[in-house]
CSV table of C-alpha atoms in Angstrom, one decimal:
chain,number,residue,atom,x,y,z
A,252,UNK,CA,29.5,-3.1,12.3
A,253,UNK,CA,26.9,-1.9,15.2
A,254,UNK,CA,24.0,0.1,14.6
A,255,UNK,CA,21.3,1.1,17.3
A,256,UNK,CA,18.5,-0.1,14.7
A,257,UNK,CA,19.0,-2.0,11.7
A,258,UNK,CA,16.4,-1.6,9.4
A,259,UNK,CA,16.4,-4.5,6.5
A,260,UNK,CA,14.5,-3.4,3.3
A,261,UNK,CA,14.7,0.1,1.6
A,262,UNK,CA,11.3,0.6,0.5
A,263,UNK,CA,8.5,3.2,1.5
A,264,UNK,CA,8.9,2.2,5.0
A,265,UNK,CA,12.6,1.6,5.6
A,266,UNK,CA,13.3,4.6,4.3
A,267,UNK,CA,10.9,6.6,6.4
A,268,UNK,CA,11.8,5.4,9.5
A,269,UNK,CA,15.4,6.0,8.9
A,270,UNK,CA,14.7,9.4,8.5
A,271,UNK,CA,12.5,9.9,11.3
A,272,UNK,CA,15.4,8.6,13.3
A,273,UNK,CA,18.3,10.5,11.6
A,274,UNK,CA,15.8,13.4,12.6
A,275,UNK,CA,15.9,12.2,16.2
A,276,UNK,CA,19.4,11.3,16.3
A,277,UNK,CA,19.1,7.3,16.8
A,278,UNK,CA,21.5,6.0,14.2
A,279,UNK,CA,20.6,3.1,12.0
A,280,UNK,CA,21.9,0.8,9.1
A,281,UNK,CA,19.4,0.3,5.8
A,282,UNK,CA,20.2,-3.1,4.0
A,283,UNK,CA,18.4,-3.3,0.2
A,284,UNK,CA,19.0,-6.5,-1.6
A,285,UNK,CA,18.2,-4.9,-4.8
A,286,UNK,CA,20.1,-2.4,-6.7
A,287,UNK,CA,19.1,1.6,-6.7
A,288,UNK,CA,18.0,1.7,-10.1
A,289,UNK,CA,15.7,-1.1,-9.5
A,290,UNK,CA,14.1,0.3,-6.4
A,291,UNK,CA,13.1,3.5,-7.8
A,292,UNK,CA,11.6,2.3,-10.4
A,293,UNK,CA,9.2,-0.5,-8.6
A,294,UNK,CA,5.7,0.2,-9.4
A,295,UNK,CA,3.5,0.2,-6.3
A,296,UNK,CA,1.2,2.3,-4.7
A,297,UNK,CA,0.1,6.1,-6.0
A,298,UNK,CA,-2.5,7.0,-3.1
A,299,UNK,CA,-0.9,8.5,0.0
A,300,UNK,CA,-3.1,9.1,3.0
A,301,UNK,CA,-3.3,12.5,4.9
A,302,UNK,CA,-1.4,10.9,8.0
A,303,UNK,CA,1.2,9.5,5.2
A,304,UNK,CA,1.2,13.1,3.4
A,305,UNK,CA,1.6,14.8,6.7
A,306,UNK,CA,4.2,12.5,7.9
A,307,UNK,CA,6.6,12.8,4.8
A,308,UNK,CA,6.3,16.9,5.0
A,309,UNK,CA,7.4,16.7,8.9
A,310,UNK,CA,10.6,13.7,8.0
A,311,UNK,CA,11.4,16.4,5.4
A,312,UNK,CA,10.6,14.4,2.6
A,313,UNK,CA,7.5,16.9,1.1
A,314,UNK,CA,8.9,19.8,-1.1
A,315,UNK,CA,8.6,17.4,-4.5
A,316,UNK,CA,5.6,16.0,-3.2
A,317,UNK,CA,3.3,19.4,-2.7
A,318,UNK,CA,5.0,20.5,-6.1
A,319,UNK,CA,4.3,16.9,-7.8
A,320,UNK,CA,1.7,15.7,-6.5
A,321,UNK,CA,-1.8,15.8,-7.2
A,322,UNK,CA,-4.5,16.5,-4.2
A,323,UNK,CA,-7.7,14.5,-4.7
A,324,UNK,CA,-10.8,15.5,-2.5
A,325,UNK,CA,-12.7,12.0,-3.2
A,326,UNK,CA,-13.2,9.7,-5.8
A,327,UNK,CA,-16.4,8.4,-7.7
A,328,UNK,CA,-18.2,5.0,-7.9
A,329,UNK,CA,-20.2,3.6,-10.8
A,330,UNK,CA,-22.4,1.2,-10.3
A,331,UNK,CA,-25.7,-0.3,-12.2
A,332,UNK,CA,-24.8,2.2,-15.0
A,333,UNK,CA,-24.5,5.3,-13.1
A,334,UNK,CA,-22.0,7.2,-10.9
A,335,UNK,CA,-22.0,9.2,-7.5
A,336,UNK,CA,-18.9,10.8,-6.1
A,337,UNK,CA,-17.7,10.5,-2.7
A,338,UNK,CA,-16.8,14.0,-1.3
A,339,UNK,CA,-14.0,13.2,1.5
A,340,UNK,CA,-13.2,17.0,3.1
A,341,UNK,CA,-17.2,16.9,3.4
A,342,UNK,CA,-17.4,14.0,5.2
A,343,UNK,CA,-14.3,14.0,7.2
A,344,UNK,CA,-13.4,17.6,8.7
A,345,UNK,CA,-11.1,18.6,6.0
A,346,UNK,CA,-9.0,15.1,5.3
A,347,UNK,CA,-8.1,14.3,1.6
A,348,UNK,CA,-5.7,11.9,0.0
A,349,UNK,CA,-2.6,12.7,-2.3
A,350,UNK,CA,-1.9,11.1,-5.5
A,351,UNK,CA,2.0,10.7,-5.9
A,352,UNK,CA,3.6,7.1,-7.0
A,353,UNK,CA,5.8,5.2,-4.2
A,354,UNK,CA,8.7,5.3,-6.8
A,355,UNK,CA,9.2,9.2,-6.3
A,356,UNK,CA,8.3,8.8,-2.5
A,357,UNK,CA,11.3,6.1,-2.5
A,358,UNK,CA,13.7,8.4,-4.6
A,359,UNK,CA,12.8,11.1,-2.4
A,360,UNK,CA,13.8,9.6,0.7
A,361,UNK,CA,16.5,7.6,-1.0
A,362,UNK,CA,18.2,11.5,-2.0
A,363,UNK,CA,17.9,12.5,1.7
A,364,UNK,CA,19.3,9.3,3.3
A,365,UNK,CA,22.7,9.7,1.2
A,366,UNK,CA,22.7,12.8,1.6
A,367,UNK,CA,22.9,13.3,5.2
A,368,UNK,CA,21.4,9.9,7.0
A,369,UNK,CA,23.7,6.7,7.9
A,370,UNK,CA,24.4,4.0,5.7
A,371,UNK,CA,22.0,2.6,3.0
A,372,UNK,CA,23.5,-0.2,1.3
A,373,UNK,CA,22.1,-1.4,-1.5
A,374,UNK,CA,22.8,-5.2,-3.2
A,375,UNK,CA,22.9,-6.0,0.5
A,376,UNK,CA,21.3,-9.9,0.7
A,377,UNK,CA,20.4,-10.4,4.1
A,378,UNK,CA,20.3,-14.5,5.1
A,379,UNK,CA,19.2,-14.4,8.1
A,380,UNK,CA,18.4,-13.0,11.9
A,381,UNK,CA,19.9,-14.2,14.7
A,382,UNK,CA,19.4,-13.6,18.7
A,383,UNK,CA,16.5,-11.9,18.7
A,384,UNK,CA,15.6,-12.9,22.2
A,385,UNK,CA,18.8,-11.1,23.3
A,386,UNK,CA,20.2,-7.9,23.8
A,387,UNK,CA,21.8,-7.2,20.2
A,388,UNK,CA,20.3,-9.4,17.7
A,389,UNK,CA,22.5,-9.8,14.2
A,390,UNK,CA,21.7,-9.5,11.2
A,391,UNK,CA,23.5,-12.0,8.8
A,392,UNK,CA,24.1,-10.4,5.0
A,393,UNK,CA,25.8,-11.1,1.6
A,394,UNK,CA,27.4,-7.4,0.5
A,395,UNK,CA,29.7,-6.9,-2.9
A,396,UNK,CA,30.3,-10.9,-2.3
A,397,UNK,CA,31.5,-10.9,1.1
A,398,UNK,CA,29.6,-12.5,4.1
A,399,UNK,CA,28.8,-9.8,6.7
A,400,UNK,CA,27.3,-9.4,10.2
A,401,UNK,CA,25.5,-6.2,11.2
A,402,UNK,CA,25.0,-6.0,15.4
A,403,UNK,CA,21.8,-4.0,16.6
A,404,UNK,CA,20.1,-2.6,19.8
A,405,UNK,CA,16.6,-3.5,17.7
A,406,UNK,CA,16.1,-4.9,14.3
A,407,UNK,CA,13.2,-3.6,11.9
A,408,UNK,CA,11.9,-6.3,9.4
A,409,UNK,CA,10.6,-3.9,6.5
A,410,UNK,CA,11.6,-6.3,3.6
A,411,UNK,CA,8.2,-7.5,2.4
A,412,UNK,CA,6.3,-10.6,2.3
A,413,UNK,CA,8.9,-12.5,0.8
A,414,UNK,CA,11.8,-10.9,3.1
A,415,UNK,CA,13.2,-13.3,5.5
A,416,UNK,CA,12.8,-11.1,9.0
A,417,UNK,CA,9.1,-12.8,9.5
A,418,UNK,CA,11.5,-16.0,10.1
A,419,UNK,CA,13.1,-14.8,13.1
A,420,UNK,CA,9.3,-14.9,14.8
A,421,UNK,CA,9.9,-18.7,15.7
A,422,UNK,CA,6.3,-20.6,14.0
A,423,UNK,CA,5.6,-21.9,17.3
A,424,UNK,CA,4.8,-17.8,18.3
A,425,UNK,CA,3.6,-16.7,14.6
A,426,UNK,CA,-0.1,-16.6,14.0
A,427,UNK,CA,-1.2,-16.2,10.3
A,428,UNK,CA,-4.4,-15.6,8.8
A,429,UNK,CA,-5.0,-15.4,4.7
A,430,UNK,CA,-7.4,-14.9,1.9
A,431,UNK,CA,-6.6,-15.6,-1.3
A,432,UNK,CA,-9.0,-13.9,-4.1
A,433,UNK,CA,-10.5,-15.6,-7.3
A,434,UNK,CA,-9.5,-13.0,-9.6
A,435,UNK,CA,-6.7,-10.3,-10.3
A,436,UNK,CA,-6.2,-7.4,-11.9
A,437,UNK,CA,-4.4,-6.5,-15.2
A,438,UNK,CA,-2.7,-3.3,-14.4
A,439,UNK,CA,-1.6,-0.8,-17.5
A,440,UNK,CA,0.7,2.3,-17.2
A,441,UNK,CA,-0.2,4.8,-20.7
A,442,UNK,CA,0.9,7.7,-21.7
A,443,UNK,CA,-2.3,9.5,-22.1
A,444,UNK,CA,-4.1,12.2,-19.8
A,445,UNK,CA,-6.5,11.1,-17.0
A,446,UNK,CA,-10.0,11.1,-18.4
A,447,UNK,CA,-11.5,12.7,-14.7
A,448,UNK,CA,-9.3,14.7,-11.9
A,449,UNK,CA,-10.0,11.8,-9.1
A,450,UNK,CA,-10.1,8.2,-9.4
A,451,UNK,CA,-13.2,5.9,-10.3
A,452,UNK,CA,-13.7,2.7,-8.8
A,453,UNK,CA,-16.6,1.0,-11.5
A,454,UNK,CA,-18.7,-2.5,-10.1
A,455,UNK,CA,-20.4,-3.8,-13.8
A,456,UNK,CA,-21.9,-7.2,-14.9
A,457,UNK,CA,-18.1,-7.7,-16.7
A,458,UNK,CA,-16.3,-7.0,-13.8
A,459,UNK,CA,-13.9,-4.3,-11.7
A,460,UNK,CA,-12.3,-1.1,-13.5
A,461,UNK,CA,-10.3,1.1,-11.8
A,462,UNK,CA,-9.4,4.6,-13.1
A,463,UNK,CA,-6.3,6.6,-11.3
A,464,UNK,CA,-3.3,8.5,-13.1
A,465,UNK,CA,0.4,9.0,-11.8
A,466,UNK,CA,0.3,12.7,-13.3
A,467,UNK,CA,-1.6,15.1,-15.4
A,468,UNK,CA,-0.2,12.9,-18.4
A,469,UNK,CA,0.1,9.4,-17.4
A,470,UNK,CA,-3.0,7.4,-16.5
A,471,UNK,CA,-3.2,4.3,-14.2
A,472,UNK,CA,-5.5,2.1,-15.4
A,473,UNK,CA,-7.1,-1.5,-14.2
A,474,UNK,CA,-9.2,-4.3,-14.9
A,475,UNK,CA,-10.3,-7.5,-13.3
A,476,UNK,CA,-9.2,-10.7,-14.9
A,477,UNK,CA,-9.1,-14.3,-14.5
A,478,UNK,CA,-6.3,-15.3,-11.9
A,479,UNK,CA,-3.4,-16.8,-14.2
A,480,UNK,CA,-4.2,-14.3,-17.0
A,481,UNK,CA,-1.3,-13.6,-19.6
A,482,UNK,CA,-0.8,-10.3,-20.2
A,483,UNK,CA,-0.1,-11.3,-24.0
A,484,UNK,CA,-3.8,-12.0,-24.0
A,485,UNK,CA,-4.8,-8.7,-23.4
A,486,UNK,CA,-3.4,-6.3,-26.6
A,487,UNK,CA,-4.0,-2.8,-25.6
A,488,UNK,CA,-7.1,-2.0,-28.1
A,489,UNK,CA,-9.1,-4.8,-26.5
A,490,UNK,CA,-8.0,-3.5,-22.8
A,491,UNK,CA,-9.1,-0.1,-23.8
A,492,UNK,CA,-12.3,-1.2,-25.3
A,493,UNK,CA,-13.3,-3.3,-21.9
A,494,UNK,CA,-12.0,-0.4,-20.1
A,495,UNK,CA,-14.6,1.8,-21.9
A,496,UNK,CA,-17.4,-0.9,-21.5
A,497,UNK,CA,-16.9,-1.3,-17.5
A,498,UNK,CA,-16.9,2.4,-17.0
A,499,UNK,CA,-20.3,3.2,-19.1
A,500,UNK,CA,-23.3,4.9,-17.6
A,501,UNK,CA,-26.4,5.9,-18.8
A,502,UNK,CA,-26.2,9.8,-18.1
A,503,UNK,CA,-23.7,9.7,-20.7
A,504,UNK,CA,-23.2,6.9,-22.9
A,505,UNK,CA,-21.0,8.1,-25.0
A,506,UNK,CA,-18.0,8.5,-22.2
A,507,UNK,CA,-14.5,7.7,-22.8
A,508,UNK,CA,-11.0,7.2,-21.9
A,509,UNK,CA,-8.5,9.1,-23.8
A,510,UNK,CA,-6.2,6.5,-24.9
A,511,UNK,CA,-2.1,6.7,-25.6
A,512,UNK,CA,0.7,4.2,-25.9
A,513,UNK,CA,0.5,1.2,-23.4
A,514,UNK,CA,4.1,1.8,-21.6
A,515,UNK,CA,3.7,-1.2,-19.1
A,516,UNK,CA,1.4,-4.2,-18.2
A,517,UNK,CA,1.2,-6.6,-15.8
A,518,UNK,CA,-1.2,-9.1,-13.7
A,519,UNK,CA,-1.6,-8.3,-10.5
A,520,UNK,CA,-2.7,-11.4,-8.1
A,521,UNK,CA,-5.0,-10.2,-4.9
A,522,UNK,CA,-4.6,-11.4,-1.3
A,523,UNK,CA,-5.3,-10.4,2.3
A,524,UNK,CA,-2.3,-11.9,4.5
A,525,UNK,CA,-1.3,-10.7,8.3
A,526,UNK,CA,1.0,-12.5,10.7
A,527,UNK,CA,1.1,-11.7,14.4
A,528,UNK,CA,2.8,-10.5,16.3
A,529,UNK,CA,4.4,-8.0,14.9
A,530,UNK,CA,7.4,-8.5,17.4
A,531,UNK,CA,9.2,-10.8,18.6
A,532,UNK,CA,12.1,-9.9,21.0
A,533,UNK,CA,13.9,-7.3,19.7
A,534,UNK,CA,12.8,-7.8,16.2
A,535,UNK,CA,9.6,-5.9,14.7
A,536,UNK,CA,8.2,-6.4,11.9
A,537,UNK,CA,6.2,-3.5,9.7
A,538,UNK,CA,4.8,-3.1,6.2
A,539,UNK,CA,4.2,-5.9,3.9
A,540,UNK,CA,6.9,-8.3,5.9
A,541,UNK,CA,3.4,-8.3,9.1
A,542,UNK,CA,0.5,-7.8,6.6
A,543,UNK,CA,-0.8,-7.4,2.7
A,544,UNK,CA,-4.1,-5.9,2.0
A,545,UNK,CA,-5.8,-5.8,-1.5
A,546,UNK,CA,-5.0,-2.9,-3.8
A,547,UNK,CA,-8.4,-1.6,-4.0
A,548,UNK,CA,-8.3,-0.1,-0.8
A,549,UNK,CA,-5.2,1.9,-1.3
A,550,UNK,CA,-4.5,1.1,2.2
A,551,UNK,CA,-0.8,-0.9,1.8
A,552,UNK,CA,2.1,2.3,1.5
A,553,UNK,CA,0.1,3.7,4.1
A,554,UNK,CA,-0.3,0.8,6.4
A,555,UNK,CA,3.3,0.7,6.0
A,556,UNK,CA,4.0,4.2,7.0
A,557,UNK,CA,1.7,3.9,10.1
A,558,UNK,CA,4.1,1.3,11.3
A,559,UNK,CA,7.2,3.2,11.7
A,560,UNK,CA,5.4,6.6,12.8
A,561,UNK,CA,4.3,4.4,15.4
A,562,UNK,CA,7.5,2.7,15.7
A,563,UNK,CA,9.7,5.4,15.5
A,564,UNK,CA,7.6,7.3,18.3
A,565,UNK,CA,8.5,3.9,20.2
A,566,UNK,CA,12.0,4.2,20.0
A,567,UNK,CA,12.5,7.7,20.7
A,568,UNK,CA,10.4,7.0,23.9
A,569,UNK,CA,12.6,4.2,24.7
A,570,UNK,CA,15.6,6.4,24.2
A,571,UNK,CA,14.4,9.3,26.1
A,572,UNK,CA,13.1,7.7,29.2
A,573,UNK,CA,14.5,4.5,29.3
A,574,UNK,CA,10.6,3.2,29.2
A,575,UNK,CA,10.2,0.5,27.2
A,576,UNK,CA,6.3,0.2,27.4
A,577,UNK,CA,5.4,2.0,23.6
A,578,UNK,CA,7.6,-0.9,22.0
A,579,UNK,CA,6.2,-3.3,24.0
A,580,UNK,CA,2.9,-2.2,22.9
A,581,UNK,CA,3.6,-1.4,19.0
A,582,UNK,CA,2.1,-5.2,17.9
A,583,UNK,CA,-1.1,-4.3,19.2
A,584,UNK,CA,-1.1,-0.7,18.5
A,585,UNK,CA,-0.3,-1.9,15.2
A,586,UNK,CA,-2.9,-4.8,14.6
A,587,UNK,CA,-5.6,-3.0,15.4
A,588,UNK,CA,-5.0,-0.6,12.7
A,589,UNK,CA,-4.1,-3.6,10.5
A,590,UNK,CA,-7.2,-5.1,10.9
A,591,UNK,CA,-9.7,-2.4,9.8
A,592,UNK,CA,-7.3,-1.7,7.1
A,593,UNK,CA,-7.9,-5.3,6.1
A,594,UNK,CA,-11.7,-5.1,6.6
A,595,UNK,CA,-12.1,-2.1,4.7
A,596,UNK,CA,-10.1,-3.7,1.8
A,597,UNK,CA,-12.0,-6.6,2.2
A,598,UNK,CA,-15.0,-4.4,1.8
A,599,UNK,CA,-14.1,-2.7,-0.7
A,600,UNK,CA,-12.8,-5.5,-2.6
A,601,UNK,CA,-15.9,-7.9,-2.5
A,602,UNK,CA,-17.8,-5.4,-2.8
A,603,UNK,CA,-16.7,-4.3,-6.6
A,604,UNK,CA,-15.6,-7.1,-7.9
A,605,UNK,CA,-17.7,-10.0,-9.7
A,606,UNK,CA,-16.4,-13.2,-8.2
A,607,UNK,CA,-16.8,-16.1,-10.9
A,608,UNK,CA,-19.3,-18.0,-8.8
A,609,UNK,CA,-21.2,-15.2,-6.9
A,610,UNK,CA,-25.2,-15.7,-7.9
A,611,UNK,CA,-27.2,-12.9,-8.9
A,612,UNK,CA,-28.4,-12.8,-5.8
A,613,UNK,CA,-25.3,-11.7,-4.1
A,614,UNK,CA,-24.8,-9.0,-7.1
A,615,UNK,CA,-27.7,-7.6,-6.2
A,616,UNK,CA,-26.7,-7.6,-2.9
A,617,UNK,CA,-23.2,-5.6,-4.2
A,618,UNK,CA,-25.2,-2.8,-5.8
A,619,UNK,CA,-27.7,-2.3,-2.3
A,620,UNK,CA,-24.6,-2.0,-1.0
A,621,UNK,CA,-23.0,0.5,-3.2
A,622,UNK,CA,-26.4,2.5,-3.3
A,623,UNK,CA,-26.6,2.2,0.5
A,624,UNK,CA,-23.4,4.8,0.1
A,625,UNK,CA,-24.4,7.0,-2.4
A,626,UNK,CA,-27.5,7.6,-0.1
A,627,UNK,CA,-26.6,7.8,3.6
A,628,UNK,CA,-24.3,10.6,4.6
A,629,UNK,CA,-23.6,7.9,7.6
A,630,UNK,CA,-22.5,5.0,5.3
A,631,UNK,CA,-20.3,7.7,3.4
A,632,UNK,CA,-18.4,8.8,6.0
A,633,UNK,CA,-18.0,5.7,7.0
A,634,UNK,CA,-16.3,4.9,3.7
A,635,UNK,CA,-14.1,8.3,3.4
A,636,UNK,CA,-12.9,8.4,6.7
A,637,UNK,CA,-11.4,4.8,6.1
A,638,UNK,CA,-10.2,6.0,2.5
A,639,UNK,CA,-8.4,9.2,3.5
A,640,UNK,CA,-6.9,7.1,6.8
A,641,UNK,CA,-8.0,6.6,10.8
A,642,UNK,CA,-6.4,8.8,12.7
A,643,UNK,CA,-2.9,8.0,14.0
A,644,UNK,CA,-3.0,6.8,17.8
């Protein structure tokens, strides 16, 4: 089988660029080594930027999502035992961020690409990539237990950081820079109403909370832990009394979450990663398969979906003037949106959380920090136009 682009991975970002190509006309092949089922119901990212949002209305892939989903206009920090809300359409022209889980983003795009886009194959096992210094690299894959070969014009690693299309960027090219953090987060699904209608990001002496939802009736709840942390160590009274703890502030003490039944847990470990380049050849690489940001940024769906709108916009240039000089320039174009991502979740991430060897000094430093933003219109902005997402070059 030939395709002009395969695409290996049907996430967020496989799927999106395969339907901002169907909606070009460049065919392509999506290979996803898990099953349907499994993929649409991967929990991952809920906060979609207003590039992401805008970019999903124009691939056609918005109706459920302006019905669904829930518009958020900032979010609020509490810190030293009081709060302060960052207003984003204030501070940024008009941008805001949409709350809507990647698992109905996927099932979304997933309902489109069978309906009317080429091939999605799913328990499709890819092995490897070959020739992607040539003309038509292929893509090596294990389908309904029969080796198969798919040849491409252009290859699209979108499989994650534990996908193999990184491998076809030989080691002596890759570049790759990491930062492992000292502590994770226990992440709980419930069936119980969010407490406030944005998200609150909390920096106490016991450590990170984070307050988000899914919809008007499931919340999305977080704390810091310990890395290696058992989730059987956590029963859901004691996660909802810490939860209560981290979140307190003085102006009103007697603030709470409303609690439900605990529908799923899990420990969540942290970690900055990026490889470069992003291409080698005529293989590219986007989303988490080129770079992983902390959660606390909300910056990794929509890092993702940068990469193909930028891609895509590549390929279609490529196909309509027989230039290549936008896919020769998407690793750079890319990085350099990578790396602020990564700074900002860097920020956001040391800022917040209570590393087990910081001093006081360096907490103190955390709360001038935080206060530094609930004081300066600059240092706000700052923060919201890097929350709701840089423009799109």
């Amino acid at each position: 089988m030939h395709t002009t682009v395969g695409i290996i991975g049907g996430g967020p970002a496989g799927l999106l660029l395969a339907r901002l190509l169907h909606n070009a006309g460049i065919d392509s092949v999506v290979l996803e080594s898990r099953d349907r089922a499994y993929v649409e119901q991967r929990q991952r990212a809920g906060i979609l930027e207003q590039a992401t949002v805008d970019a999903l209305r124009a691939a056609g892939a918005g109706a459920r999502m302006d019905l669904e989903g829930i518009p958020h206009d900032g979010i609020e920090f509490r810190f030293d035992r009081r709060s302060h809300r960052i207003d984003f359409p204030a501070l940024t022209g008009g941008r805001k961020v949409m709350v809507y889980a990647q698992t109905e983003v996927v099932k979304d795009l997933i309902a489109l690409q069978l309906a009317d886009g080429g091939p999605l194959l799913f328990g499709a096992e890819v092995r490897r990539v070959d020739g992607a210094d040539t003309g038509r690299p292929t893509v090596h894959y294990l389908h309904e237990g029969r080796e198969q070969t798919l040849t491409c014009d252009y290859v699209i690693g979108c499989d994650g950081f534990h996908g193999v299309a990184r491998d076809a960027v030989p080691e002596s090219v890759r570049r790759t820079y990491e930062r492992i953090y000292p502590y994770s987060w226990l992440g709980i699904l419930a069936e119980a109403p969010p407490v406030y209608e944005e998200l609150i990001y909390a920096h106490s002496e016991r450590g990170f909370a984070l307050a988000s939802m899914r919809s008007p009736s499931v919340s999305r709840l977080y704390l810091q832990v310990p890395n290696g942390t058992d989730p059987a160590d956590w029963p859901d009274e004691r996660i909802w009394d810490e939860l209560d703890a981290r979140f307190a502030t003085d102006a009103d003490p007697g603030w709470k979450l409303e609690r439900g039944p605990v529908t799923s847990k899990a420990v969540l470990p942290m970690r900055s990663h990026v490889a470069e380049p992003m291409r080698y050849g005529r293989v590219f690489l986007a989303g988490d398969a080129a770079h992983i940001v902390p959660p606390t940024g909300a910056k990794g769906l929509n890092l993702a979906a940068a990469d193909v709108i930028v891609l895509a916009r590549a390929l279609i240039h490529q196909r309509d003037t027989g230039s290549a000089e936008l896919l020769d320039a998407y690793s750079d174009s890319c990085l350099r949106r990578v790396w602020r991502a990564e700074h900002f979740s860097y920020f956001m991430t040391t800022t917040l959380h209570t590393d087990p060897a910081q001093s006081p000094f360096e907490t103190r430093l955390q709360l001038s920090q935080l206060d530094r933003v609930a004081t300066s219109p600059h240092a706000a902005a700052e923060l919201a136009e890097n929350y709701t997402g840089l423009p799109l070059v």
